[in-house]
Structures are given as C-alpha cells and as structure tokens.
mmCIF file of C-alpha atoms in Angstrom:
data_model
loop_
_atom_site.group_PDB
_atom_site.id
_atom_site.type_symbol
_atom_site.label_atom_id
_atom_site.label_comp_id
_atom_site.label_asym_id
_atom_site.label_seq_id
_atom_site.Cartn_x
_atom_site.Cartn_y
_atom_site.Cartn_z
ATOM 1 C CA UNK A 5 11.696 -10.999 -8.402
ATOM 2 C CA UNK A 6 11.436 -7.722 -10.044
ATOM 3 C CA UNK A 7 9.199 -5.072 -8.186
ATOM 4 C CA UNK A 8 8.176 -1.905 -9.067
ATOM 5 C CA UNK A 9 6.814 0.558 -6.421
ATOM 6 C CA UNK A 10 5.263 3.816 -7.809
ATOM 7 C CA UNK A 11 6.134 6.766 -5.685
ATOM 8 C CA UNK A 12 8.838 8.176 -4.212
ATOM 9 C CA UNK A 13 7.602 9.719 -0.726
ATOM 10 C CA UNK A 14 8.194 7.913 3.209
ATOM 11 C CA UNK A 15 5.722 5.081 1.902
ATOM 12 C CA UNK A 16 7.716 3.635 -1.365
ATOM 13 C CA UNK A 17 10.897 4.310 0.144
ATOM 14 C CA UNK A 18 10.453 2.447 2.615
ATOM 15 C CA UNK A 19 8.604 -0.384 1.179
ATOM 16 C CA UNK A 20 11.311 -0.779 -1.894
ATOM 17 C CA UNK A 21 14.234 -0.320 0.930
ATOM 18 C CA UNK A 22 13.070 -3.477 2.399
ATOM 19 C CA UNK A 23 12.653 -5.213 -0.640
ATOM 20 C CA UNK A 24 16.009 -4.318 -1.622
ATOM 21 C CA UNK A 25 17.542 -5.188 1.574
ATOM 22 C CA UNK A 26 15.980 -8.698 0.864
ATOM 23 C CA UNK A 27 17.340 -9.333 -2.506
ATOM 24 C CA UNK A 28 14.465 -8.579 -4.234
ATOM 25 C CA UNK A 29 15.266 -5.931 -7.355
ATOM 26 C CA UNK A 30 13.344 -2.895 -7.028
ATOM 27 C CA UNK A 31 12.648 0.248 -9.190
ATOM 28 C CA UNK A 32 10.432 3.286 -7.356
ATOM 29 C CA UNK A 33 8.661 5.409 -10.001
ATOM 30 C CA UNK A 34 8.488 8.816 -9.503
ATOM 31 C CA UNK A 35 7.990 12.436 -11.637
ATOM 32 C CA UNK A 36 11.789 13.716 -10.542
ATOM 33 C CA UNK A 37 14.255 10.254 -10.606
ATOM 34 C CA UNK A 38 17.099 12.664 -9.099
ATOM 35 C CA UNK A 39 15.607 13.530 -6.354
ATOM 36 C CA UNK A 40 16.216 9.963 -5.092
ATOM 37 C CA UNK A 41 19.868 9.682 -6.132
ATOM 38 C CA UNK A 42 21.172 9.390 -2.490
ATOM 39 C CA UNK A 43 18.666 7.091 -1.530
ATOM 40 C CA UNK A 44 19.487 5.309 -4.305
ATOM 41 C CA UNK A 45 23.036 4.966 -3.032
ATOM 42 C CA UNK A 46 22.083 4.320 0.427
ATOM 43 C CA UNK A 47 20.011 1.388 -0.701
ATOM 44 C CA UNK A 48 22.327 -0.320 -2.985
ATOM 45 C CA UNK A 49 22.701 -1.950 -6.271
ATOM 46 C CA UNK A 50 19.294 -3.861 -5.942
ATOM 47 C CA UNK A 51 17.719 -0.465 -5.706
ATOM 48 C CA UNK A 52 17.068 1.598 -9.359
ATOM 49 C CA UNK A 53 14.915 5.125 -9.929
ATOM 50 C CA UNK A 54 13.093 5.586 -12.859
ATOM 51 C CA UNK A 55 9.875 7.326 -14.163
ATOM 52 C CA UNK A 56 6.619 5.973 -13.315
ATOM 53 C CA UNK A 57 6.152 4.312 -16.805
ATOM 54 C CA UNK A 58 9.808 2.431 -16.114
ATOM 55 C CA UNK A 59 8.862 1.523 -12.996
ATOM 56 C CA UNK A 60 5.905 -0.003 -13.811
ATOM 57 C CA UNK A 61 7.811 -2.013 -17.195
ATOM 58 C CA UNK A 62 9.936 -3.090 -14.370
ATOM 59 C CA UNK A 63 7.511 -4.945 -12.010
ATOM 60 C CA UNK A 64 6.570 -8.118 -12.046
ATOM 61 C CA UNK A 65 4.674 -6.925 -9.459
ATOM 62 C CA UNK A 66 4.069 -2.970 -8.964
ATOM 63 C CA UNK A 67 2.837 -1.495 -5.389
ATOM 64 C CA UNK A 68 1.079 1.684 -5.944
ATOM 65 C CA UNK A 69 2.631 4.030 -3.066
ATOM 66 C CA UNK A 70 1.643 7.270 -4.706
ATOM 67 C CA UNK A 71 -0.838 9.671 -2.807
ATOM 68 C CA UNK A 72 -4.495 9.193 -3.032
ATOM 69 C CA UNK A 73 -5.224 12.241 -4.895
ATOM 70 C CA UNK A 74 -2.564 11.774 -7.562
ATOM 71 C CA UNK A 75 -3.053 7.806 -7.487
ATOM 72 C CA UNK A 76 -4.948 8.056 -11.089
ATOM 73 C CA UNK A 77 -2.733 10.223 -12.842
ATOM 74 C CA UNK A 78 0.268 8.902 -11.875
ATOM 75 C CA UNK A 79 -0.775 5.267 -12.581
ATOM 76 C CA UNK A 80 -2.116 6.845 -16.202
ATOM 77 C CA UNK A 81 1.312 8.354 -16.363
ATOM 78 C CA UNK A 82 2.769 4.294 -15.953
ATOM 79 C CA UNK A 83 0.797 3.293 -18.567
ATOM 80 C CA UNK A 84 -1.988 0.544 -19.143
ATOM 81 C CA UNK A 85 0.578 -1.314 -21.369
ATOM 82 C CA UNK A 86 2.900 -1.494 -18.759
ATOM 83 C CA UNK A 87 0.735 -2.056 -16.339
ATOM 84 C CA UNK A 88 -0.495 -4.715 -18.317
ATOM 85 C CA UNK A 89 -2.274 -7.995 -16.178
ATOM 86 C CA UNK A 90 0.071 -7.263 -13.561
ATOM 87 C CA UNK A 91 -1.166 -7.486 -9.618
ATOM 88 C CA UNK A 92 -0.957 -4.064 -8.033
ATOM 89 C CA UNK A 93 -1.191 -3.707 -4.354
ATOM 90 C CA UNK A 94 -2.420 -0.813 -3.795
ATOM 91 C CA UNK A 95 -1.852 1.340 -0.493
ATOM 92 C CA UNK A 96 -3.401 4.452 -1.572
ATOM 93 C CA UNK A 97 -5.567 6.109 0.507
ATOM 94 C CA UNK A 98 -8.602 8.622 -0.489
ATOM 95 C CA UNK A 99 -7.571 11.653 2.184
ATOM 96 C CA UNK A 100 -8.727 15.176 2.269
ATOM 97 C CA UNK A 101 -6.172 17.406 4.274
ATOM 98 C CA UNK A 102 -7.841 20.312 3.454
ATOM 99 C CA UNK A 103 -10.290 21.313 6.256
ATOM 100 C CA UNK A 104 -7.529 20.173 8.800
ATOM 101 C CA UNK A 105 -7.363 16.655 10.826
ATOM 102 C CA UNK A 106 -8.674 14.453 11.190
ATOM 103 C CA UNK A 107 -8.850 14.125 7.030
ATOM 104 C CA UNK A 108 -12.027 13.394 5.251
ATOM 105 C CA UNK A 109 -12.298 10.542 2.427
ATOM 106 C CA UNK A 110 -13.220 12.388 -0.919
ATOM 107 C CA UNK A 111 -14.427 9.031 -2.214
ATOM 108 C CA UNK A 112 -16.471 6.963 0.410
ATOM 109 C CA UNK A 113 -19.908 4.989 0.967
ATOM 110 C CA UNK A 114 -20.812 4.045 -2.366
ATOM 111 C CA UNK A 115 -17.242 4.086 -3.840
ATOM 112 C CA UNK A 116 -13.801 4.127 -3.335
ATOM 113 C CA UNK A 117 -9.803 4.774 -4.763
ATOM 114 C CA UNK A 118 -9.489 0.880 -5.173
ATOM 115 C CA UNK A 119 -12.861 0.178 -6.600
ATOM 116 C CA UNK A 120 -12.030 4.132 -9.506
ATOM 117 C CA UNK A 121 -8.372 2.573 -9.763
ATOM 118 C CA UNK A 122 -9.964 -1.004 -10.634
ATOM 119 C CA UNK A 123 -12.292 0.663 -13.228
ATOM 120 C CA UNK A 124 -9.695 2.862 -14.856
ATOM 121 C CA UNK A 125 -7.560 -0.225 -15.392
ATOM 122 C CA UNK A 126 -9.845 -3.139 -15.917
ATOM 123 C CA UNK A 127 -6.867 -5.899 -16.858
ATOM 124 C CA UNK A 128 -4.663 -4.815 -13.503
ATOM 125 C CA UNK A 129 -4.813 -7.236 -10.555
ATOM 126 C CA UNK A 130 -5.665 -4.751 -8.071
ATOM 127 C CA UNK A 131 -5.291 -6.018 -4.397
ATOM 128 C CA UNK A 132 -5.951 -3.530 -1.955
ATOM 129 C CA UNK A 133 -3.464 -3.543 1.364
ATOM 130 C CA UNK A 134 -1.519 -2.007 3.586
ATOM 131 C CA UNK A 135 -3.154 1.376 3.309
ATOM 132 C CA UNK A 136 -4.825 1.036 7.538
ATOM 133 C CA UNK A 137 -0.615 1.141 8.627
ATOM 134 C CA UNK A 138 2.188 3.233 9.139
ATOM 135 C CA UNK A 139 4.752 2.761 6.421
ATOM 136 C CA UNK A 140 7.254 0.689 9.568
ATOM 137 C CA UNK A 141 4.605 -1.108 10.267
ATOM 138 C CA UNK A 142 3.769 -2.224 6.755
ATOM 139 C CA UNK A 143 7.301 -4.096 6.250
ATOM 140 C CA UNK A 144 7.979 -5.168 9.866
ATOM 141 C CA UNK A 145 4.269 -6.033 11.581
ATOM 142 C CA UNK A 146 6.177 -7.246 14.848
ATOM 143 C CA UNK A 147 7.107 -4.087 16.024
ATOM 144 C CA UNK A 148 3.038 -3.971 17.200
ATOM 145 C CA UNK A 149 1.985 -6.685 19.724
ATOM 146 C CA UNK A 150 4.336 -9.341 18.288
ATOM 147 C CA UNK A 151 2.745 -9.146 15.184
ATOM 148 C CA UNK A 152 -0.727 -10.315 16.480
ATOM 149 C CA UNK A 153 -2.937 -7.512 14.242
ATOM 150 C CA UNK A 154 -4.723 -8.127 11.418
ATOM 151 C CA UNK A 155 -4.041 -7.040 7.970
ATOM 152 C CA UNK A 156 -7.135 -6.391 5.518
ATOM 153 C CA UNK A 157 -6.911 -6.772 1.412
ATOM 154 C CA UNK A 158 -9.485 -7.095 -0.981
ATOM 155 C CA UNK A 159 -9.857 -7.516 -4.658
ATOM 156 C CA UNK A 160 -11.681 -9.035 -7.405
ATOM 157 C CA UNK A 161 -8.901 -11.588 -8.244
ATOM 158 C CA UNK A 162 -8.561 -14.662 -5.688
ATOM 159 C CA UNK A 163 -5.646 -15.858 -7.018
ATOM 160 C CA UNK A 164 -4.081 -12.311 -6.998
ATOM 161 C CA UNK A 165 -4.729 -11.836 -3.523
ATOM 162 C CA UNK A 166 -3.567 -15.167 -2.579
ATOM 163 C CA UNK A 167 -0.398 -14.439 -4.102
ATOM 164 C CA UNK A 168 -0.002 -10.993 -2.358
ATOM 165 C CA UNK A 169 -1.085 -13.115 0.931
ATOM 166 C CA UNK A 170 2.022 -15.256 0.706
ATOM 167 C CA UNK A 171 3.992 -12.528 -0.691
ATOM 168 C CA UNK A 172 3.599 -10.492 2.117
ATOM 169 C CA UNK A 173 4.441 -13.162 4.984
ATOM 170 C CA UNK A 174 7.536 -14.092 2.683
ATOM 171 C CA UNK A 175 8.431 -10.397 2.622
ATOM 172 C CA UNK A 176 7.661 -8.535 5.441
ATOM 173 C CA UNK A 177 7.150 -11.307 7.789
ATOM 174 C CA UNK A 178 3.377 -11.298 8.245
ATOM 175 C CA UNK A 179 1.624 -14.597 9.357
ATOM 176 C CA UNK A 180 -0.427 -16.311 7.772
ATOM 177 C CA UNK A 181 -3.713 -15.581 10.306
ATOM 178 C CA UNK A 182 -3.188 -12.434 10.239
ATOM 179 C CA UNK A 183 -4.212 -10.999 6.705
ATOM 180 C CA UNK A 184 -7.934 -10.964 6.583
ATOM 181 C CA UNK A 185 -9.566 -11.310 2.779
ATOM 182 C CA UNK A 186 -12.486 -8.998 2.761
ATOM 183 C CA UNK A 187 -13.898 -10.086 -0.319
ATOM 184 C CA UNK A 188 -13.778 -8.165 -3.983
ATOM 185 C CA UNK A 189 -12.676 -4.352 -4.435
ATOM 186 C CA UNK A 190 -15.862 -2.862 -2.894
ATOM 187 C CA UNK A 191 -14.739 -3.872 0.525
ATOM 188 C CA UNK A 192 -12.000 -0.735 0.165
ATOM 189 C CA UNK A 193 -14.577 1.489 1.017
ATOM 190 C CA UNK A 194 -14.090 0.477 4.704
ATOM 191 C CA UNK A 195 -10.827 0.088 4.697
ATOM 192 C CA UNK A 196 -10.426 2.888 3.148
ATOM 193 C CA UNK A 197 -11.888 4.708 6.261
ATOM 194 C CA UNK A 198 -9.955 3.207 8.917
ATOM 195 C CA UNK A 199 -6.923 5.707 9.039
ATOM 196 C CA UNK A 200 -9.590 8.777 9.396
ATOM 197 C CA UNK A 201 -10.832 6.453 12.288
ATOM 198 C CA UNK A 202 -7.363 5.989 13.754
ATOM 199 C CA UNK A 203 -6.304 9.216 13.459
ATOM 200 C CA UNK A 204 -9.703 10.486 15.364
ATOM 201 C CA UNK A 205 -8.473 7.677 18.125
ATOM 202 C CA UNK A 206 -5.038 9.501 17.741
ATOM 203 C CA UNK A 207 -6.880 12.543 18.902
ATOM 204 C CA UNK A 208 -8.475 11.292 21.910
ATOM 205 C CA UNK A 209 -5.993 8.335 23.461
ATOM 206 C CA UNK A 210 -3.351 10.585 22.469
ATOM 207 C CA UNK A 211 -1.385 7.755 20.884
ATOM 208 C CA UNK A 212 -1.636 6.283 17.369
ATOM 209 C CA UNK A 213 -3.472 3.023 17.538
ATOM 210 C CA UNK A 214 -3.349 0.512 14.533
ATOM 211 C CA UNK A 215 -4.646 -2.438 16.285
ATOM 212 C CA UNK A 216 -8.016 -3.534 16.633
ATOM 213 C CA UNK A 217 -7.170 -5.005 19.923
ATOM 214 C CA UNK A 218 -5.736 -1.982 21.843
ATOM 215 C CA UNK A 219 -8.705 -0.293 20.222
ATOM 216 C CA UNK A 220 -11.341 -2.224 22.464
ATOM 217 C CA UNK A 221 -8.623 -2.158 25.185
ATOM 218 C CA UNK A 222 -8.454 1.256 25.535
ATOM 219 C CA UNK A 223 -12.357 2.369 25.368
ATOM 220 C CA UNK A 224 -12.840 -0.215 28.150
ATOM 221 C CA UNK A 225 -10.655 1.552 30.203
#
C-alpha cells in the first residue's frame, strides 16, 4: 500500500520508518524534502521525501503528523484535490507551549483540531488516533504492559475507522480490544486533552504515564 505521512519531525519519521521497514511504500511530506535526505537513506528504497502536496498524491492513505498549530496550513498546502476522499489519521494535537508546561489546548470544550480539520476538508476521512502516545509507542504498543492499553479514535466515517482499526493491528501490532471507538469527530475534544493530563501526571509521579491502568495504580498508592 502506498502511504503518505505529512510531516517530517520525531512523529512521521518514525511512523513512515516502520511502515517502510514493513514493506509498505511511504512518502513523508514536508516544507524542506532535503532536510530528510539521510533519513531517507537510512530507511531505504521503500522510503521517498516529497512536498506536502506529493505526499499527500502519494497516499492511499495519508497520516497527518504535522504539529497542531501548523496542522491546517500544511494540510491546505497538500491540497483538497489530493487529499481527495482519502482517510486521514490524524495525530495532531492542539498544544500551547507558550506559558510553559504543562501546555494548554488552544482549541478545547466546545471544539477541537479534528472536529476544524474535519470542517476545512469536508470529503477527507478523518479518523482521529494516536495523538494520547509517544511516537515508540504509537508503532510498537508492547513496549507498555504487553500491549494491554487502550487506544482511542474517533470520526464521522465507520467504515473509515474500521479500516484504520485493522490497519493499525496489521501494522503496528495493536489488538483488536484494545482500540476503543469513541464515536464521531467531536469525541477529539477529550482526547485531545489527555497528553496535557499526562504530562501534569508526568509532573507529579515523576514518570510519563500513558496507561489508564498505571494511572489508577499509582494514585492508589
């Protein structure tokens, strides 16, 4: 299958680097292609760089890796004709660095990234995912209690989401139990808020926590 990932920072390298390394063909979008030439190399001839409009041309599927505040623009720079009817999973999260962490949401309660990135592009499949992890975690959920953590998505498009569902346990191992349907695009607005919320946890257990299990765990303590 041909995937394109749009953005070109720890997140999309790492998702298209797994992809790749599965034999899936991959093309990461980005504003400066060059800048990914030796990763490019690294990752082998299943692995091309392009612009975010090639990328997205590319895709059968397109993730949208890019950062939360530049989410819009850079899927306006890919294009609504490429983007076409396409299913995007998007990871983006709404995050405000600017007063310091824990970050702030500069979308949240009665909207959210998915739900603006849904209107802006009314034909795309959006299926929101991935966005509550660390990028390891996205593409290898073992590495956190033997996989046994739950994965949220949500999105306006059942079959779309079903799709990602068994996309997602096909390539990056998750099971089945694990990926929790929330219901249409509105639901992003809490997920959306759950990395704040882990990085506050971060704060005071002094270790990341990404699981809703150790969560409850560790308060009983």
């Amino acid at each position: 299958m041909k995937i394109g990932v749009l953005g070109s920072g720890k997140v999309g390298q790492t998702i298209a680097g797994k992809l790749a390394a599965m034999g899936q063909q991959v093309m990461i979008g980005t504003r400066d292609p060059q800048k990914l030439t030796e990763w490019q190399q690294k990752t082998g001839e299943n692995a091309w760089v392009g612009s975010f409009k090639e990328a997205a041309a590319f895709g059968e599927i397109v993730f949208n890796a890019t950062s939360g505040s530049g989410s819009i623009e850079a899927l306006q720079l890919a294009g609504s004709e490429q983007l076409g009817k396409k299913i995007l999973i998007d990871l983006s999260n709404p995050l405000d660095f600017s007063q310091g962490m824990p970050p702030v949401l500069f979308v949240s309660n009665t909207d959210s990234l998915g739900e603006q990135i849904q209107r802006t592009f009314p034909d795309v499949k959006v299926v929101k995912g991935l966005n509550t992890l660390p990028a390891p975690l996205m593409v290898n959920p073992t590495q956190l209690a033997d996989g046994d953590h739950n994965l949220f998505i949500c999105g306006n498009d059942n079959d779309a989401k079903n799709e990602v569902k068994e996309r997602l346990q096909q390539w990056f191992g998750w099971k089945s139990g694990a990926i929790l349907d929330m219901g249409d695009i509105k639901a992003a607005r809490g997920t959306e808020a759950i990395l704040p919320f882990s990085m506050s946890l971060w704060g005071v257990l002094g270790t990341p926590v990404y699981n809703l299990k150790v969560v409850h765990q560790s308060l009983s303590k």
